[in-house]
């Protein structure tokens, strides 16, 4: 399970508060995962464990899924702050 040490931080990186940056964040994470899978070629067990964790996080809408924003999940209070959105 050595290869999981490079995949688990992807699940822990928080989404940006600014909704305008969500697309950039998801593209960066997607390209990171694609390049990691092509370059390092993790074992099948590690890849399946990571994909299962990613599926469960995104399916449960905990709010840390980098692929999309769940419709039922509320935005953080700081997302409505004009000082953050204006930057």
N, CA, C and O atoms as CSV, one atom per row, in Angstrom:
chain,resi,resn,atom,element,x,y,z
A,1,UNK,N,N,0.822,-1.196,0.000
A,1,UNK,CA,C,0.000,0.000,0.000
A,1,UNK,C,C,0.870,1.265,0.000
A,1,UNK,O,O,0.438,2.332,0.438
A,2,UNK,N,N,2.081,1.125,-0.491
A,2,UNK,CA,C,2.979,2.271,-0.553
A,2,UNK,C,C,2.427,3.362,-1.461
A,2,UNK,O,O,2.604,4.547,-1.180
A,3,UNK,N,N,1.767,2.981,-2.534
A,3,UNK,CA,C,1.299,3.971,-3.504
A,3,UNK,C,C,0.120,4.795,-2.986
A,3,UNK,O,O,-0.176,5.851,-3.545
A,4,UNK,N,N,-0.549,4.346,-1.950
A,4,UNK,CA,C,-1.664,5.126,-1.394
A,4,UNK,C,C,-1.193,6.412,-0.729
A,4,UNK,O,O,-1.980,7.347,-0.584
A,5,UNK,N,N,0.059,6.480,-0.324
A,5,UNK,CA,C,0.537,7.700,0.329
A,5,UNK,C,C,0.552,8.879,-0.630
A,5,UNK,O,O,0.549,10.027,-0.186
A,6,UNK,N,N,0.569,8.625,-1.936
A,6,UNK,CA,C,0.526,9.704,-2.924
A,6,UNK,C,C,-0.905,10.016,-3.348
A,6,UNK,O,O,-1.157,11.076,-3.922
A,7,UNK,N,N,-1.836,9.126,-3.078
A,7,UNK,CA,C,-3.218,9.340,-3.496
A,7,UNK,C,C,-4.097,9.919,-2.393
A,7,UNK,O,O,-5.021,10.679,-2.684
A,8,UNK,N,N,-3.833,9.581,-1.150
A,8,UNK,CA,C,-4.684,10.040,-0.058
A,8,UNK,C,C,-4.695,11.558,0.137
A,8,UNK,O,O,-5.748,12.093,0.483
A,9,UNK,N,N,-3.599,12.279,-0.061
A,9,UNK,CA,C,-3.686,13.741,0.075
A,9,UNK,C,C,-4.656,14.394,-0.896
A,9,UNK,O,O,-5.159,15.484,-0.624
A,10,UNK,N,N,-4.923,13.751,-2.018
A,10,UNK,CA,C,-5.888,14.303,-2.976
A,10,UNK,C,C,-7.269,14.401,-2.335
A,10,UNK,O,O,-8.018,15.338,-2.612
A,11,UNK,N,N,-7.604,13.446,-1.488
A,11,UNK,CA,C,-8.902,13.463,-0.825
A,11,UNK,C,C,-8.964,14.498,0.289
A,11,UNK,O,O,-10.053,14.905,0.692
A,12,UNK,N,N,-7.816,14.927,0.790
A,12,UNK,CA,C,-7.783,15.839,1.931
A,12,UNK,C,C,-7.643,17.306,1.538
A,12,UNK,O,O,-7.845,18.181,2.380
A,13,UNK,N,N,-7.305,17.598,0.289
A,13,UNK,CA,C,-7.163,18.989,-0.151
A,13,UNK,C,C,-8.549,19.604,-0.249
A,13,UNK,O,O,-9.396,19.092,-0.980
A,14,UNK,N,N,-8.799,20.692,0.474
A,14,UNK,CA,C,-10.147,21.263,0.464
A,14,UNK,C,C,-10.447,22.005,-0.837
A,14,UNK,O,O,-9.545,22.475,-1.531
A,15,UNK,N,N,-11.739,22.094,-1.146
A,15,UNK,CA,C,-12.153,22.875,-2.312
A,15,UNK,C,C,-12.012,24.351,-1.995
A,15,UNK,O,O,-12.169,24.741,-0.838
A,16,UNK,N,N,-11.720,25.184,-2.985
A,16,UNK,CA,C,-11.625,26.627,-2.732
A,16,UNK,C,C,-12.985,27.206,-2.351
A,16,UNK,O,O,-14.028,26.687,-2.750
A,17,UNK,N,N,-12.959,28.289,-1.571
A,17,UNK,CA,C,-14.207,28.926,-1.177
A,17,UNK,C,C,-14.863,29.659,-2.340
A,17,UNK,O,O,-16.089,29.736,-2.420
A,18,UNK,N,N,-14.059,30.186,-3.226
A,18,UNK,CA,C,-14.587,30.932,-4.354
A,18,UNK,C,C,-15.144,29.954,-5.390
A,18,UNK,O,O,-14.391,29.139,-5.923
A,19,UNK,N,N,-16.453,30.018,-5.689
A,19,UNK,CA,C,-17.029,29.077,-6.661
A,19,UNK,C,C,-16.427,29.207,-8.053
A,19,UNK,O,O,-16.483,28.255,-8.831
A,20,UNK,N,N,-15.858,30.345,-8.384
A,20,UNK,CA,C,-15.248,30.516,-9.699
A,20,UNK,C,C,-13.995,29.665,-9.854
A,20,UNK,O,O,-13.572,29.396,-10.978
A,21,UNK,N,N,-13.403,29.243,-8.765
A,21,UNK,CA,C,-12.176,28.442,-8.820
A,21,UNK,C,C,-12.435,26.936,-8.778
A,21,UNK,O,O,-11.494,26.149,-8.872
A,22,UNK,N,N,-13.679,26.531,-8.639
A,22,UNK,CA,C,-13.983,25.104,-8.533
A,22,UNK,C,C,-13.616,24.357,-9.806
A,22,UNK,O,O,-13.110,23.237,-9.736
A,23,UNK,N,N,-13.860,24.951,-10.963
A,23,UNK,CA,C,-13.516,24.280,-12.223
A,23,UNK,C,C,-12.006,24.104,-12.336
A,23,UNK,O,O,-11.530,23.030,-12.704
A,24,UNK,N,N,-11.251,25.157,-12.019
A,24,UNK,CA,C,-9.792,25.060,-12.084
A,24,UNK,C,C,-9.272,24.005,-11.114
A,24,UNK,O,O,-8.361,23.243,-11.438
A,25,UNK,N,N,-9.858,23.970,-9.930
A,25,UNK,CA,C,-9.447,22.998,-8.913
A,25,UNK,C,C,-9.729,21.569,-9.389
A,25,UNK,O,O,-8.886,20.685,-9.241
A,26,UNK,N,N,-10.907,21.350,-9.954
A,26,UNK,CA,C,-11.247,20.001,-10.398
A,26,UNK,C,C,-10.382,19.580,-11.588
A,26,UNK,O,O,-10.014,18.410,-11.695
A,27,UNK,N,N,-10.053,20.516,-12.484
A,27,UNK,CA,C,-9.183,20.179,-13.600
A,27,UNK,C,C,-7.770,19.844,-13.112
A,27,UNK,O,O,-7.152,18.899,-13.603
A,28,UNK,N,N,-7.259,20.614,-12.148
A,28,UNK,CA,C,-5.935,20.334,-11.593
A,28,UNK,C,C,-5.903,18.960,-10.936
A,28,UNK,O,O,-4.974,18.183,-11.157
A,29,UNK,N,N,-6.916,18.661,-10.131
A,29,UNK,CA,C,-6.945,17.361,-9.462
A,29,UNK,C,C,-7.097,16.221,-10.464
A,29,UNK,O,O,-6.465,15.174,-10.320
A,30,UNK,N,N,-7.928,16.423,-11.470
A,30,UNK,CA,C,-8.104,15.387,-12.479
A,30,UNK,C,C,-6.825,15.113,-13.240
A,30,UNK,O,O,-6.473,13.956,-13.469
A,31,UNK,N,N,-6.112,16.182,-13.642
A,31,UNK,CA,C,-4.845,15.993,-14.344
A,31,UNK,C,C,-3.778,15.394,-13.434
A,31,UNK,O,O,-2.938,14.619,-13.890
A,32,UNK,N,N,-3.808,15.751,-12.140
A,32,UNK,CA,C,-2.858,15.150,-11.207
A,32,UNK,C,C,-3.102,13.639,-11.114
A,32,UNK,O,O,-2.161,12.847,-11.178
A,33,UNK,N,N,-4.357,13.254,-10.966
A,33,UNK,CA,C,-4.664,11.827,-10.856
A,33,UNK,C,C,-4.321,11.083,-12.141
A,33,UNK,O,O,-3.765,9.985,-12.097
A,34,UNK,N,N,-4.647,11.675,-13.277
A,34,UNK,CA,C,-4.342,11.025,-14.549
A,34,UNK,C,C,-2.836,10.854,-14.730
A,34,UNK,O,O,-2.372,9.783,-15.121
A,35,UNK,N,N,-2.078,11.907,-14.447
A,35,UNK,CA,C,-0.627,11.798,-14.598
A,35,UNK,C,C,-0.028,10.826,-13.582
A,35,UNK,O,O,0.929,10.116,-13.890
A,36,UNK,N,N,-0.587,10.794,-12.374
A,36,UNK,CA,C,-0.092,9.852,-11.373
A,36,UNK,C,C,-0.345,8.417,-11.824
A,36,UNK,O,O,0.535,7.561,-11.730
A,37,UNK,N,N,-1.552,8.164,-12.311
A,37,UNK,CA,C,-1.882,6.802,-12.725
A,37,UNK,C,C,-1.055,6.366,-13.933
A,37,UNK,O,O,-0.702,5.193,-14.047
A,38,UNK,N,N,-0.744,7.297,-14.833
A,38,UNK,CA,C,0.053,6.936,-16.004
A,38,UNK,C,C,1.542,6.786,-15.682
A,38,UNK,O,O,2.221,5.923,-16.238
A,39,UNK,N,N,2.039,7.634,-14.778
A,39,UNK,CA,C,3.470,7.612,-14.492
A,39,UNK,C,C,3.846,6.546,-13.466
A,39,UNK,O,O,4.764,5.759,-13.697
A,40,UNK,N,N,3.146,6.516,-12.345
A,40,UNK,CA,C,3.536,5.618,-11.244
A,40,UNK,C,C,2.953,4.221,-11.372
A,40,UNK,O,O,3.517,3.265,-10.840
A,41,UNK,N,N,1.846,4.092,-12.061
A,41,UNK,CA,C,1.159,2.806,-12.242
A,41,UNK,C,C,0.971,2.087,-10.894
A,41,UNK,O,O,1.621,1.077,-10.625
A,42,UNK,N,N,0.073,2.624,-10.052
A,42,UNK,CA,C,-0.123,1.993,-8.742
A,42,UNK,C,C,-0.722,0.593,-8.886
A,42,UNK,O,O,-1.318,0.251,-9.907
A,43,UNK,N,N,-0.546,-0.185,-7.852
A,43,UNK,CA,C,-1.073,-1.543,-7.884
A,43,UNK,C,C,-2.605,-1.507,-7.943
A,43,UNK,O,O,-3.225,-0.496,-7.613
A,44,UNK,N,N,-3.182,-2.590,-8.355
A,44,UNK,CA,C,-4.625,-2.655,-8.550
A,44,UNK,C,C,-5.376,-2.451,-7.238
A,44,UNK,O,O,-6.417,-1.795,-7.216
A,45,UNK,N,N,-4.867,-2.996,-6.166
A,45,UNK,CA,C,-5.539,-2.865,-4.878
A,45,UNK,C,C,-5.563,-1.407,-4.437
A,45,UNK,O,O,-6.595,-0.918,-3.977
A,46,UNK,N,N,-4.444,-0.711,-4.571
A,46,UNK,CA,C,-4.394,0.704,-4.187
A,46,UNK,C,C,-5.322,1.549,-5.050
A,46,UNK,O,O,-6.016,2.430,-4.541
A,47,UNK,N,N,-5.338,1.286,-6.343
A,47,UNK,CA,C,-6.210,2.041,-7.238
A,47,UNK,C,C,-7.673,1.794,-6.905
A,47,UNK,O,O,-8.474,2.728,-6.918
A,48,UNK,N,N,-8.033,0.553,-6.609
A,48,UNK,CA,C,-9.422,0.253,-6.267
A,48,UNK,C,C,-9.829,0.858,-4.923
A,48,UNK,O,O,-10.948,1.348,-4.775
A,49,UNK,N,N,-8.928,0.826,-3.954
A,49,UNK,CA,C,-9.226,1.435,-2.650
A,49,UNK,C,C,-9.420,2.938,-2.805
A,49,UNK,O,O,-10.346,3.509,-2.229
A,50,UNK,N,N,-8.557,3.578,-3.577
A,50,UNK,CA,C,-8.690,5.014,-3.788
A,50,UNK,C,C,-9.968,5.358,-4.547
A,50,UNK,O,O,-10.678,6.285,-4.158
A,51,UNK,N,N,-10.271,4.639,-5.608
A,51,UNK,CA,C,-11.485,4.921,-6.378
A,51,UNK,C,C,-12.743,4.662,-5.555
A,51,UNK,O,O,-13.735,5.376,-5.700
A,52,UNK,N,N,-12.712,3.649,-4.693
A,52,UNK,CA,C,-13.858,3.394,-3.814
A,52,UNK,C,C,-14.025,4.540,-2.809
A,52,UNK,O,O,-15.148,4.977,-2.556
A,53,UNK,N,N,-12.929,5.024,-2.240
A,53,UNK,CA,C,-13.018,6.151,-1.308
A,53,UNK,C,C,-13.502,7.405,-2.014
A,53,UNK,O,O,-14.320,8.145,-1.467
A,54,UNK,N,N,-13.011,7.653,-3.213
A,54,UNK,CA,C,-13.452,8.816,-3.987
A,54,UNK,C,C,-14.932,8.715,-4.330
A,54,UNK,O,O,-15.659,9.703,-4.234
A,55,UNK,N,N,-15.379,7.539,-4.727
A,55,UNK,CA,C,-16.798,7.341,-5.034
A,55,UNK,C,C,-17.665,7.557,-3.808
A,55,UNK,O,O,-18.708,8.204,-3.899
A,56,UNK,N,N,-17.255,7.030,-2.664
A,56,UNK,CA,C,-18.063,7.180,-1.455
A,56,UNK,C,C,-18.124,8.634,-0.992
A,56,UNK,O,O,-19.172,9.091,-0.537
A,57,UNK,N,N,-17.026,9.360,-1.102
A,57,UNK,CA,C,-17.023,10.766,-0.709
A,57,UNK,C,C,-17.912,11.581,-1.638
A,57,UNK,O,O,-18.691,12.417,-1.179
A,58,UNK,N,N,-17.799,11.344,-2.931
A,58,UNK,CA,C,-18.614,12.102,-3.881
A,58,UNK,C,C,-20.078,11.692,-3.817
A,58,UNK,O,O,-20.957,12.539,-3.974
A,59,UNK,N,N,-20.357,10.421,-3.590
A,59,UNK,CA,C,-21.736,9.943,-3.544
A,59,UNK,C,C,-22.456,10.424,-2.293
A,59,UNK,O,O,-23.661,10.676,-2.329
A,60,UNK,N,N,-21.730,10.552,-1.189
A,60,UNK,CA,C,-22.366,10.973,0.063
A,60,UNK,C,C,-22.492,12.482,0.170
A,60,UNK,O,O,-23.154,12.979,1.081
A,61,UNK,N,N,-21.866,13.231,-0.751
A,61,UNK,CA,C,-21.929,14.705,-0.769
A,61,UNK,C,C,-21.436,15.304,0.542
A,61,UNK,O,O,-22.102,16.158,1.128
A,62,UNK,N,N,-20.292,14.865,0.994
A,62,UNK,CA,C,-19.705,15.440,2.201
A,62,UNK,C,C,-19.190,16.845,1.976
A,62,UNK,O,O,-18.933,17.567,2.939
A,63,UNK,N,N,-19.034,17.245,0.735
A,63,UNK,CA,C,-18.586,18.594,0.435
A,63,UNK,C,C,-17.138,18.690,0.036
A,63,UNK,O,O,-16.674,19.780,-0.299
A,64,UNK,N,N,-16.405,17.603,0.057
A,64,UNK,CA,C,-14.996,17.650,-0.319
A,64,UNK,C,C,-14.746,16.944,-1.648
A,64,UNK,O,O,-13.595,16.666,-1.985
A,65,UNK,N,N,-15.784,16.652,-2.397
A,65,UNK,CA,C,-15.617,16.022,-3.696
A,65,UNK,C,C,-15.141,17.069,-4.686
A,65,UNK,O,O,-15.803,18.089,-4.880
A,66,UNK,N,N,-14.002,16.827,-5.313
A,66,UNK,CA,C,-13.450,17.822,-6.223
A,66,UNK,C,C,-14.020,17.690,-7.633
A,66,UNK,O,O,-13.725,18.525,-8.488
A,67,UNK,N,N,-14.816,16.678,-7.895
A,67,UNK,CA,C,-15.342,16.505,-9.237
A,67,UNK,C,C,-16.514,17.433,-9.533
A,67,UNK,O,O,-16.627,17.935,-10.651
A,68,UNK,N,N,-17.368,17.667,-8.580
A,68,UNK,CA,C,-18.525,18.524,-8.777
A,68,UNK,C,C,-19.040,18.994,-7.425
A,68,UNK,O,O,-18.655,18.471,-6.379
A,69,UNK,N,N,-19.924,19.997,-7.465
A,69,UNK,CA,C,-20.545,20.507,-6.246
A,69,UNK,C,C,-21.934,19.900,-6.136
A,69,UNK,O,O,-22.736,20.016,-7.063
A,70,UNK,N,N,-22.222,19.265,-5.032
A,70,UNK,CA,C,-23.537,18.661,-4.844
A,70,UNK,C,C,-24.597,19.751,-4.766
A,70,UNK,O,O,-24.377,20.799,-4.159
A,71,UNK,N,N,-25.730,19.502,-5.373
A,71,UNK,CA,C,-26.797,20.500,-5.401
A,71,UNK,C,C,-27.412,20.723,-4.028
A,71,UNK,O,O,-27.832,21.837,-3.715
A,72,UNK,N,N,-27.470,19.691,-3.211
A,72,UNK,CA,C,-28.081,19.818,-1.883
A,72,UNK,C,C,-27.143,20.430,-0.861
A,72,UNK,O,O,-27.594,20.925,0.172
A,73,UNK,N,N,-25.847,20.406,-1.130
A,73,UNK,CA,C,-24.875,20.920,-0.166
A,73,UNK,C,C,-24.882,22.448,-0.190
A,73,UNK,O,O,-24.830,23.066,-1.253
A,74,UNK,N,N,-24.944,23.029,0.969
A,74,UNK,CA,C,-24.939,24.485,1.067
A,74,UNK,C,C,-23.526,25.023,0.897
A,74,UNK,O,O,-22.550,24.368,1.263
A,75,UNK,N,N,-23.431,26.210,0.343
A,75,UNK,CA,C,-22.134,26.848,0.218
A,75,UNK,C,C,-21.655,27.298,1.594
A,75,UNK,O,O,-22.481,27.595,2.457
A,76,UNK,N,N,-20.355,27.358,1.819
A,76,UNK,CA,C,-19.853,27.891,3.085
A,76,UNK,C,C,-20.245,29.355,3.231
A,76,UNK,O,O,-20.448,30.047,2.233
A,77,UNK,N,N,-20.352,29.830,4.470
A,77,UNK,CA,C,-20.731,31.223,4.713
A,77,UNK,C,C,-19.742,32.189,4.081
A,77,UNK,O,O,-20.125,33.271,3.639
A,78,UNK,N,N,-18.483,31.807,4.038
A,78,UNK,CA,C,-17.472,32.697,3.477
A,78,UNK,C,C,-17.598,32.830,1.963
A,78,UNK,O,O,-17.033,33.753,1.377
A,79,UNK,N,N,-18.333,31.922,1.324
A,79,UNK,CA,C,-18.491,32.000,-0.131
A,79,UNK,C,C,-19.350,33.190,-0.542
A,79,UNK,O,O,-19.278,33.638,-1.687
A,80,UNK,N,N,-20.160,33.705,0.378
A,80,UNK,CA,C,-21.011,34.846,0.069
A,80,UNK,C,C,-20.360,36.171,0.448
A,80,UNK,O,O,-20.966,37.230,0.282
A,81,UNK,N,N,-19.151,36.122,0.947
A,81,UNK,CA,C,-18.443,37.332,1.337
A,81,UNK,C,C,-17.910,38.046,0.093
A,81,UNK,O,O,-17.139,37.447,-0.657
A,82,UNK,N,N,-18.294,39.311,-0.156
A,82,UNK,CA,C,-17.841,39.994,-1.354
A,82,UNK,C,C,-16.319,40.187,-1.405
A,82,UNK,O,O,-15.746,40.318,-2.487
A,83,UNK,N,N,-15.682,40.203,-0.261
A,83,UNK,CA,C,-14.229,40.379,-0.263
A,83,UNK,C,C,-13.535,39.151,-0.839
A,83,UNK,O,O,-12.480,39.279,-1.461
A,84,UNK,N,N,-14.101,37.974,-0.647
A,84,UNK,CA,C,-13.497,36.750,-1.168
A,84,UNK,C,C,-13.853,36.567,-2.643
A,84,UNK,O,O,-12.999,36.188,-3.445
A,85,UNK,N,N,-15.096,36.832,-3.001
A,85,UNK,CA,C,-15.535,36.639,-4.384
A,85,UNK,C,C,-14.863,37.645,-5.299
A,85,UNK,O,O,-14.586,37.329,-6.457
A,86,UNK,N,N,-14.595,38.837,-4.818
A,86,UNK,CA,C,-13.990,39.869,-5.637
A,86,UNK,C,C,-12.521,39.657,-5.914
A,86,UNK,O,O,-11.960,40.343,-6.769
A,87,UNK,N,N,-11.870,38.724,-5.219
A,87,UNK,CA,C,-10.436,38.522,-5.423
A,87,UNK,C,C,-10.178,37.546,-6.534
A,87,UNK,O,O,-9.023,37.255,-6.845
